[in-house]
mmCIF file of C-alpha atoms in Angstrom:
data_model
loop_
_atom_site.group_PDB
_atom_site.id
_atom_site.type_symbol
_atom_site.label_atom_id
_atom_site.label_comp_id
_atom_site.label_asym_id
_atom_site.label_seq_id
_atom_site.Cartn_x
_atom_site.Cartn_y
_atom_site.Cartn_z
ATOM 1 C CA MET A 1 162.231 150.359 133.940
ATOM 2 C CA VAL A 2 162.049 153.528 135.972
ATOM 3 C CA TYR A 3 162.901 153.578 139.721
ATOM 4 C CA GLU A 4 162.572 156.321 142.243
ATOM 5 C CA GLN A 5 163.429 155.652 145.891
ATOM 6 C CA ARG A 6 162.933 158.074 148.758
ATOM 7 C CA SER A 7 163.738 156.906 152.244
ATOM 8 C CA SER A 8 161.068 156.385 154.870
ATOM 9 C CA VAL A 9 163.121 158.394 157.342
ATOM 10 C CA PHE A 10 160.694 161.253 156.436
ATOM 11 C CA PRO A 11 156.982 160.372 156.175
ATOM 12 C CA CYS A 12 156.414 162.439 153.033
ATOM 13 C CA LEU A 13 158.933 160.459 151.005
ATOM 14 C CA TYR A 14 158.194 157.283 149.130
ATOM 15 C CA ALA A 15 159.511 154.692 146.584
ATOM 16 C CA ILE A 16 158.200 153.842 143.165
ATOM 17 C CA LEU A 17 159.433 151.283 140.687
ATOM 18 C CA LEU A 18 157.949 150.980 137.210
ATOM 19 C CA PHE A 19 158.226 147.986 134.850
ATOM 20 C CA SER A 20 156.606 147.475 131.463
ATOM 21 C CA LYS A 21 155.463 144.062 130.370
ATOM 22 C CA GLU A 22 153.345 143.520 127.275
ATOM 23 C CA GLY A 23 151.674 146.885 128.043
ATOM 24 C CA ILE A 24 149.952 145.370 131.121
ATOM 25 C CA ARG A 25 150.732 147.053 134.407
ATOM 26 C CA VAL A 26 149.841 145.775 137.866
ATOM 27 C CA LYS A 27 150.493 147.910 140.894
ATOM 28 C CA LEU A 28 151.908 146.105 143.985
ATOM 29 C CA ALA A 29 152.720 147.484 147.440
ATOM 30 C CA PHE A 30 155.939 146.292 149.106
ATOM 31 C CA THR A 31 157.905 146.763 152.280
ATOM 32 C CA LYS A 32 161.697 146.619 152.457
ATOM 33 C CA MET A 33 162.824 144.972 155.792
ATOM 34 C CA HIS A 34 165.899 143.405 157.227
ATOM 35 C CA GLY A 35 166.973 141.168 160.086
ATOM 36 C CA CYS A 36 170.626 141.761 160.981
ATOM 37 C CA GLY A 37 171.259 143.098 157.515
ATOM 38 C CA ASN A 38 169.682 140.058 155.736
ATOM 39 C CA ASN A 39 167.281 142.166 153.619
ATOM 40 C CA TYR A 40 164.277 141.143 151.601
ATOM 41 C CA ILE A 41 161.403 142.796 149.755
ATOM 42 C CA TYR A 42 158.133 141.815 151.381
ATOM 43 C CA PHE A 43 154.707 141.577 149.652
ATOM 44 C CA ASN A 44 151.409 141.338 151.551
ATOM 45 C CA CYS A 45 149.516 138.711 149.531
ATOM 46 C CA PHE A 46 146.383 138.832 151.718
ATOM 47 C CA ASP A 47 144.965 141.410 149.377
ATOM 48 C CA GLN A 48 147.123 141.236 146.269
ATOM 49 C CA THR A 49 148.613 138.600 143.957
ATOM 50 C CA VAL A 50 152.278 138.600 142.940
ATOM 51 C CA PRO A 51 152.684 137.098 139.420
ATOM 52 C CA ASP A 52 155.849 135.174 138.533
ATOM 53 C CA PRO A 53 157.687 135.709 141.840
ATOM 54 C CA GLU A 54 160.770 133.820 140.576
ATOM 55 C CA SER A 55 161.411 136.394 137.843
ATOM 56 C CA LEU A 56 160.334 139.310 140.025
ATOM 57 C CA SER A 57 162.845 138.301 142.670
ATOM 58 C CA ILE A 58 165.702 138.344 140.200
ATOM 59 C CA LYS A 59 164.675 141.818 138.904
ATOM 60 C CA LEU A 60 164.071 143.470 142.205
ATOM 61 C CA SER A 61 167.074 141.948 144.030
ATOM 62 C CA GLU A 62 169.512 143.525 141.538
ATOM 63 C CA PRO A 63 171.040 146.550 143.441
ATOM 64 C CA HIS A 64 171.755 148.821 140.503
ATOM 65 C CA PHE A 65 168.499 148.416 138.430
ATOM 66 C CA GLY A 66 166.116 147.098 141.035
ATOM 67 C CA ILE A 67 165.419 147.756 144.699
ATOM 68 C CA GLY A 68 168.324 145.616 145.912
ATOM 69 C CA GLY A 69 168.127 142.775 148.410
ATOM 70 C CA ASP A 70 168.663 139.088 149.097
ATOM 71 C CA GLY A 71 165.308 138.171 147.465
ATOM 72 C CA ILE A 72 161.522 138.623 147.993
ATOM 73 C CA ILE A 73 159.211 137.150 150.611
ATOM 74 C CA LEU A 74 155.443 136.662 150.100
ATOM 75 C CA ILE A 75 153.119 136.895 153.182
ATOM 76 C CA SER A 76 149.931 134.996 152.460
ATOM 77 C CA PRO A 77 146.861 133.547 154.208
ATOM 78 C CA SER A 78 147.250 130.095 155.783
ATOM 79 C CA ASP A 79 144.666 127.582 156.911
ATOM 80 C CA LYS A 80 146.948 126.241 159.650
ATOM 81 C CA ALA A 81 148.780 129.322 160.964
ATOM 82 C CA ASP A 82 148.405 133.113 161.195
ATOM 83 C CA ALA A 83 150.181 133.509 157.840
ATOM 84 C CA GLN A 84 152.288 131.655 155.310
ATOM 85 C CA MET A 85 155.678 132.841 154.057
ATOM 86 C CA ARG A 86 157.313 131.946 150.775
ATOM 87 C CA ILE A 87 160.925 132.910 150.091
ATOM 88 C CA PHE A 88 162.537 133.512 146.716
ATOM 89 C CA ASN A 89 166.260 133.997 146.603
ATOM 90 C CA ALA A 90 168.105 136.571 144.465
ATOM 91 C CA ASP A 91 168.609 133.944 141.731
ATOM 92 C CA GLY A 92 164.862 133.162 141.600
ATOM 93 C CA SER A 93 165.085 129.828 143.419
ATOM 94 C CA GLU A 94 162.620 129.146 146.191
ATOM 95 C CA GLY A 95 163.930 128.665 149.694
ATOM 96 C CA LYS A 96 162.282 126.523 152.334
ATOM 97 C CA MET A 97 163.038 128.662 155.371
ATOM 98 C CA CYS A 98 164.653 131.961 156.376
ATOM 99 C CA GLY A 99 165.272 132.694 160.021
ATOM 100 C CA ASN A 100 165.776 136.414 159.591
ATOM 101 C CA GLY A 101 162.876 136.561 157.183
ATOM 102 C CA ILE A 102 160.452 134.942 159.531
ATOM 103 C CA ARG A 103 161.137 137.542 162.267
ATOM 104 C CA CYS A 104 160.444 140.281 159.748
ATOM 105 C CA VAL A 105 157.209 138.561 158.737
ATOM 106 C CA GLY A 106 156.298 138.598 162.456
ATOM 107 C CA LYS A 107 157.037 142.271 162.660
ATOM 108 C CA TYR A 108 155.044 143.008 159.474
ATOM 109 C CA LEU A 109 151.995 141.162 160.833
ATOM 110 C CA TYR A 110 152.073 142.735 164.301
ATOM 111 C CA ASP A 111 152.927 146.291 163.209
ATOM 112 C CA ASN A 112 150.167 146.230 160.618
ATOM 113 C CA GLY A 113 147.464 145.062 163.044
ATOM 114 C CA MET A 114 147.185 141.565 161.582
ATOM 115 C CA THR A 115 147.619 139.589 164.840
ATOM 116 C CA ASP A 116 144.795 141.201 166.877
ATOM 117 C CA GLY A 117 147.397 142.378 169.344
ATOM 118 C CA ARG A 118 148.678 138.817 170.107
ATOM 119 C CA THR A 119 152.389 138.485 170.782
ATOM 120 C CA THR A 120 152.445 134.738 170.208
ATOM 121 C CA ILE A 121 151.859 133.911 166.503
ATOM 122 C CA THR A 122 152.453 131.102 164.054
ATOM 123 C CA ILE A 123 153.813 131.179 160.545
ATOM 124 C CA ASP A 124 153.612 128.403 158.003
ATOM 125 C CA THR A 125 156.753 127.734 155.973
ATOM 126 C CA LEU A 126 157.965 124.994 153.562
ATOM 127 C CA SER A 127 159.820 123.661 156.635
ATOM 128 C CA GLY A 128 156.635 123.507 158.795
ATOM 129 C CA VAL A 129 154.781 125.820 161.112
ATOM 130 C CA LYS A 130 156.975 127.981 163.376
ATOM 131 C CA THR A 131 155.965 129.750 166.586
ATOM 132 C CA LEU A 132 157.119 133.288 167.389
ATOM 133 C CA GLU A 133 157.139 135.040 170.733
ATOM 134 C CA LEU A 134 157.228 138.802 169.980
ATOM 135 C CA THR A 135 158.771 141.487 172.132
ATOM 136 C CA VAL A 136 156.840 144.724 171.646
ATOM 137 C CA LYS A 137 157.646 148.347 172.553
ATOM 138 C CA ASP A 138 155.479 151.394 171.877
ATOM 139 C CA GLY A 139 153.117 149.348 169.735
ATOM 140 C CA LYS A 140 155.900 147.984 167.449
ATOM 141 C CA MET A 141 157.639 144.646 167.461
ATOM 142 C CA GLN A 142 161.263 144.974 168.404
ATOM 143 C CA SER A 143 162.480 141.439 168.418
ATOM 144 C CA ALA A 144 161.246 137.886 168.269
ATOM 145 C CA ARG A 145 162.093 134.470 169.693
ATOM 146 C CA VAL A 146 161.416 131.850 167.132
ATOM 147 C CA ASP A 147 161.035 128.134 167.815
ATOM 148 C CA MET A 148 162.884 126.885 164.762
ATOM 149 C CA GLY A 149 162.128 123.216 165.347
ATOM 150 C CA ALA A 150 164.432 120.287 165.802
ATOM 151 C CA ALA A 151 167.835 120.171 164.134
ATOM 152 C CA ILE A 152 168.162 117.396 161.540
ATOM 153 C CA LEU A 153 171.489 115.529 161.652
ATOM 154 C CA ALA A 154 170.897 112.446 159.499
ATOM 155 C CA PRO A 155 172.890 112.825 156.333
ATOM 156 C CA ARG A 156 170.212 111.637 153.909
ATOM 157 C CA GLU A 157 167.653 114.106 155.382
ATOM 158 C CA ILE A 158 170.013 117.129 155.203
ATOM 159 C CA PRO A 159 170.928 116.006 152.409
ATOM 160 C CA VAL A 160 174.645 115.272 152.191
ATOM 161 C CA ASP A 161 176.014 112.278 150.302
ATOM 162 C CA MET A 162 177.680 110.535 153.269
ATOM 163 C CA ASP A 163 176.983 107.495 155.344
ATOM 164 C CA GLY A 164 176.437 107.274 159.096
ATOM 165 C CA GLU A 165 174.066 108.772 161.657
ATOM 166 C CA ASN A 166 175.546 112.287 161.446
ATOM 167 C CA VAL A 167 178.322 114.382 159.899
ATOM 168 C CA ILE A 168 180.507 115.894 162.626
ATOM 169 C CA SER A 169 183.952 117.359 161.827
ATOM 170 C CA ALA A 170 184.089 115.226 158.695
ATOM 171 C CA PRO A 171 186.740 116.042 156.065
ATOM 172 C CA ILE A 172 185.797 117.799 152.818
ATOM 173 C CA VAL A 173 188.260 118.774 150.136
ATOM 174 C CA VAL A 174 187.743 122.131 148.391
ATOM 175 C CA ASP A 175 190.459 123.642 146.145
ATOM 176 C CA GLU A 176 192.864 120.869 147.310
ATOM 177 C CA LYS A 177 192.474 122.051 150.932
ATOM 178 C CA VAL A 178 191.000 119.791 153.609
ATOM 179 C CA TYR A 179 188.298 121.432 155.727
ATOM 180 C CA HIS A 180 186.307 119.760 158.575
ATOM 181 C CA MET A 181 182.556 120.175 158.253
ATOM 182 C CA THR A 182 179.578 119.550 160.517
ATOM 183 C CA CYS A 183 176.313 119.247 158.582
ATOM 184 C CA VAL A 184 172.897 120.293 159.990
ATOM 185 C CA SER A 185 169.544 120.964 158.435
ATOM 186 C CA MET A 186 167.284 123.576 159.884
ATOM 187 C CA GLY A 187 164.714 122.948 157.148
ATOM 188 C CA ASN A 188 167.527 123.822 154.710
ATOM 189 C CA PRO A 189 171.000 122.289 154.396
ATOM 190 C CA HIS A 190 174.013 123.806 156.162
ATOM 191 C CA CYS A 191 177.696 123.014 156.156
ATOM 192 C CA VAL A 192 179.496 124.527 159.227
ATOM 193 C CA ILE A 193 183.266 125.004 159.130
ATOM 194 C CA PHE A 194 185.071 125.925 162.322
ATOM 195 C CA GLN A 195 188.516 127.456 161.698
ATOM 196 C CA LYS A 196 191.320 129.235 163.519
ATOM 197 C CA GLU A 197 192.019 131.681 160.629
ATOM 198 C CA ASP A 198 190.013 134.900 160.997
ATOM 199 C CA VAL A 199 186.877 134.542 158.950
ATOM 200 C CA ASP A 200 187.110 138.258 157.979
ATOM 201 C CA ASP A 201 190.198 137.290 155.878
ATOM 202 C CA LEU A 202 188.318 134.768 153.755
ATOM 203 C CA ASP A 203 187.783 135.316 150.004
ATOM 204 C CA LEU A 204 184.214 134.171 150.296
ATOM 205 C CA THR A 205 183.242 135.093 146.737
ATOM 206 C CA ARG A 206 185.839 132.511 145.580
ATOM 207 C CA ILE A 207 185.419 129.736 148.055
ATOM 208 C CA GLY A 208 181.683 130.053 148.761
ATOM 209 C CA PRO A 209 180.402 128.829 145.349
ATOM 210 C CA LYS A 210 182.753 125.797 145.457
ATOM 211 C CA PHE A 211 181.082 124.657 148.712
ATOM 212 C CA GLU A 212 177.598 125.454 147.453
ATOM 213 C CA HIS A 213 178.002 123.318 144.324
ATOM 214 C CA HIS A 214 180.230 120.589 145.898
ATOM 215 C CA PRO A 215 179.093 117.129 144.676
ATOM 216 C CA LEU A 216 178.520 115.986 148.252
ATOM 217 C CA PHE A 217 175.465 118.228 148.348
ATOM 218 C CA PRO A 218 172.766 117.105 145.857
ATOM 219 C CA GLU A 219 170.526 120.133 146.630
ATOM 220 C CA ARG A 220 173.461 122.551 147.062
ATOM 221 C CA VAL A 221 174.293 123.875 150.493
ATOM 222 C CA ASN A 222 174.576 127.001 152.677
ATOM 223 C CA THR A 223 178.084 127.249 154.196
ATOM 224 C CA GLU A 224 179.034 128.974 157.473
ATOM 225 C CA PHE A 225 182.670 129.778 158.292
ATOM 226 C CA VAL A 226 183.050 130.296 162.043
ATOM 227 C CA ASN A 227 185.628 131.474 164.664
ATOM 228 C CA VAL A 228 185.180 130.663 168.327
ATOM 229 C CA LEU A 229 186.015 133.815 170.286
ATOM 230 C CA PRO A 230 187.697 133.834 173.678
ATOM 231 C CA ASP A 231 184.348 134.666 175.445
ATOM 232 C CA GLY A 232 182.720 131.629 173.934
ATOM 233 C CA SER A 233 180.683 133.561 171.417
ATOM 234 C CA LEU A 234 180.928 132.777 167.703
ATOM 235 C CA LYS A 235 181.841 134.968 164.779
ATOM 236 C CA MET A 236 180.332 133.807 161.484
ATOM 237 C CA ARG A 237 180.286 134.626 157.810
ATOM 238 C CA VAL A 238 177.837 132.832 155.526
ATOM 239 C CA TRP A 239 177.541 131.923 151.854
ATOM 240 C CA GLU A 240 173.873 131.239 151.087
ATOM 241 C CA ARG A 241 172.823 129.096 148.164
ATOM 242 C CA GLY A 242 171.015 131.116 145.634
ATOM 243 C CA SER A 243 172.064 134.464 147.192
ATOM 244 C CA GLY A 244 175.832 134.498 147.743
ATOM 245 C CA GLU A 245 177.253 136.140 150.843
ATOM 246 C CA THR A 246 174.650 137.805 153.014
ATOM 247 C CA TRP A 247 175.150 139.880 156.139
ATOM 248 C CA ALA A 248 173.249 137.362 158.267
ATOM 249 C CA CYS A 249 171.489 133.961 158.085
ATOM 250 C CA GLY A 250 169.113 132.937 160.823
ATOM 251 C CA THR A 251 169.015 129.244 159.986
ATOM 252 C CA GLY A 252 172.775 129.324 159.484
ATOM 253 C CA SER A 253 173.205 130.774 162.965
ATOM 254 C CA CYS A 254 170.988 127.998 164.352
ATOM 255 C CA ALA A 255 173.037 125.377 162.478
ATOM 256 C CA THR A 256 176.227 126.917 163.758
ATOM 257 C CA GLY A 257 174.966 126.893 167.360
ATOM 258 C CA VAL A 258 173.994 123.210 166.997
ATOM 259 C CA ALA A 259 177.381 122.406 165.393
ATOM 260 C CA ALA A 260 179.218 124.155 168.180
ATOM 261 C CA CYS A 261 177.461 121.948 170.702
ATOM 262 C CA LEU A 262 178.093 118.780 168.676
ATOM 263 C CA ASN A 263 181.833 119.661 168.555
ATOM 264 C CA GLY A 264 182.087 120.437 172.253
ATOM 265 C CA LEU A 265 182.550 124.179 171.639
ATOM 266 C CA ALA A 266 179.373 125.242 173.399
ATOM 267 C CA ASN A 267 176.706 123.780 175.706
ATOM 268 C CA LYS A 268 173.132 122.744 175.153
ATOM 269 C CA ASN A 269 170.465 124.612 177.000
ATOM 270 C CA GLU A 270 172.593 127.787 177.144
ATOM 271 C CA ASP A 271 172.467 130.990 175.135
ATOM 272 C CA ILE A 272 174.977 131.082 172.305
ATOM 273 C CA VAL A 273 175.706 134.487 170.810
ATOM 274 C CA VAL A 274 176.505 134.473 167.057
ATOM 275 C CA HIS A 275 178.132 137.657 165.667
ATOM 276 C CA LEU A 276 177.245 138.292 162.051
ATOM 277 C CA ARG A 277 178.238 141.101 159.727
ATOM 278 C CA GLY A 278 174.813 142.699 160.192
ATOM 279 C CA GLY A 279 174.308 142.186 163.935
ATOM 280 C CA ASP A 280 173.987 139.491 166.610
ATOM 281 C CA LEU A 281 171.576 136.556 167.087
ATOM 282 C CA THR A 282 171.163 134.450 170.199
ATOM 283 C CA ILE A 283 170.766 130.719 169.715
ATOM 284 C CA ARG A 284 169.709 128.064 172.235
ATOM 285 C CA TYR A 285 169.930 124.335 171.338
ATOM 286 C CA THR A 286 167.808 121.934 173.388
ATOM 287 C CA ASP A 287 166.901 118.261 173.052
ATOM 288 C CA GLU A 288 163.606 119.180 171.526
ATOM 289 C CA THR A 289 164.218 122.242 169.418
ATOM 290 C CA VAL A 290 166.418 125.234 168.488
ATOM 291 C CA PHE A 291 165.395 128.767 169.580
ATOM 292 C CA MET A 292 166.626 131.891 167.771
ATOM 293 C CA THR A 293 166.197 135.430 169.092
ATOM 294 C CA GLY A 294 166.891 138.630 167.160
ATOM 295 C CA ALA A 295 165.639 141.972 165.932
ATOM 296 C CA ALA A 296 163.697 142.978 162.801
ATOM 297 C CA THR A 297 163.650 146.367 161.107
ATOM 298 C CA THR A 298 161.380 148.061 158.590
ATOM 299 C CA VAL A 299 163.509 150.091 156.139
ATOM 300 C CA PHE A 300 160.892 151.742 153.790
ATOM 301 C CA LYS A 301 157.613 151.103 152.004
ATOM 302 C CA GLY A 302 156.651 151.717 148.396
ATOM 303 C CA GLU A 303 154.802 150.580 145.266
ATOM 304 C CA ILE A 304 155.811 148.895 142.059
ATOM 305 C CA GLU A 305 154.000 148.618 138.766
ATOM 306 C CA ILE A 306 154.828 145.556 136.650
#
């Protein structure tokens, strides 16, 4: 494999990645994008086909021998929305939804003239069709407000192996320590832990996998560790199933905002600011849905041959 990356800071620079597979080489265009540091490699599948995305995601996500990232996202035609997105994590597993990723998909579509100038668009995901309201400046999308849909609280639908109508501040034992978790699904399962200890001091590489693979979660789980700050905003670190610690998680921020309301730490129908390692997201939890607002950034574009 040969890889040459040149930043898009200057227009004459470019990125090329070469793979060899059975002597057959297919050229694919890609765009590296991030939302609050949650970075993926995006492929426009309106005019190209990406073979074996599971294996490709593993190869390209590797930071030393690949492009580096939290996975790959395919942008494809849809018969019920402006586009469809499929998410593949760094370990090759397919995710149902990515809040930071969907904002980047919205930016890709708008910036590349694929929305006919419309600033309200829809994107089909494995968690249903989502609506985005785009904020545009100088012909480029700067941020998006995403209707993420209703929060799911029923344990069997999350899923978490517990009884009852919901899981709010329920005890869970990890490494002989009792934590209190609130479980929410935003199309993917989340376990939210509010704690007094500074989340910056957590050894997340040690504790994260133990939550992810805990027997209470039959489909594994994303785990958010959260501090409530004096101004009412939330500071969060996240361990994502299939990717490990990421700098941000959109669905995790939504789940954290919902969990804060359920635990009396925030109010419904008000903006909740979530501080992540890669930036801030604004969450609003209503009786009908959860809204997420945040930026999206294009890093560079390039081509690969596989």
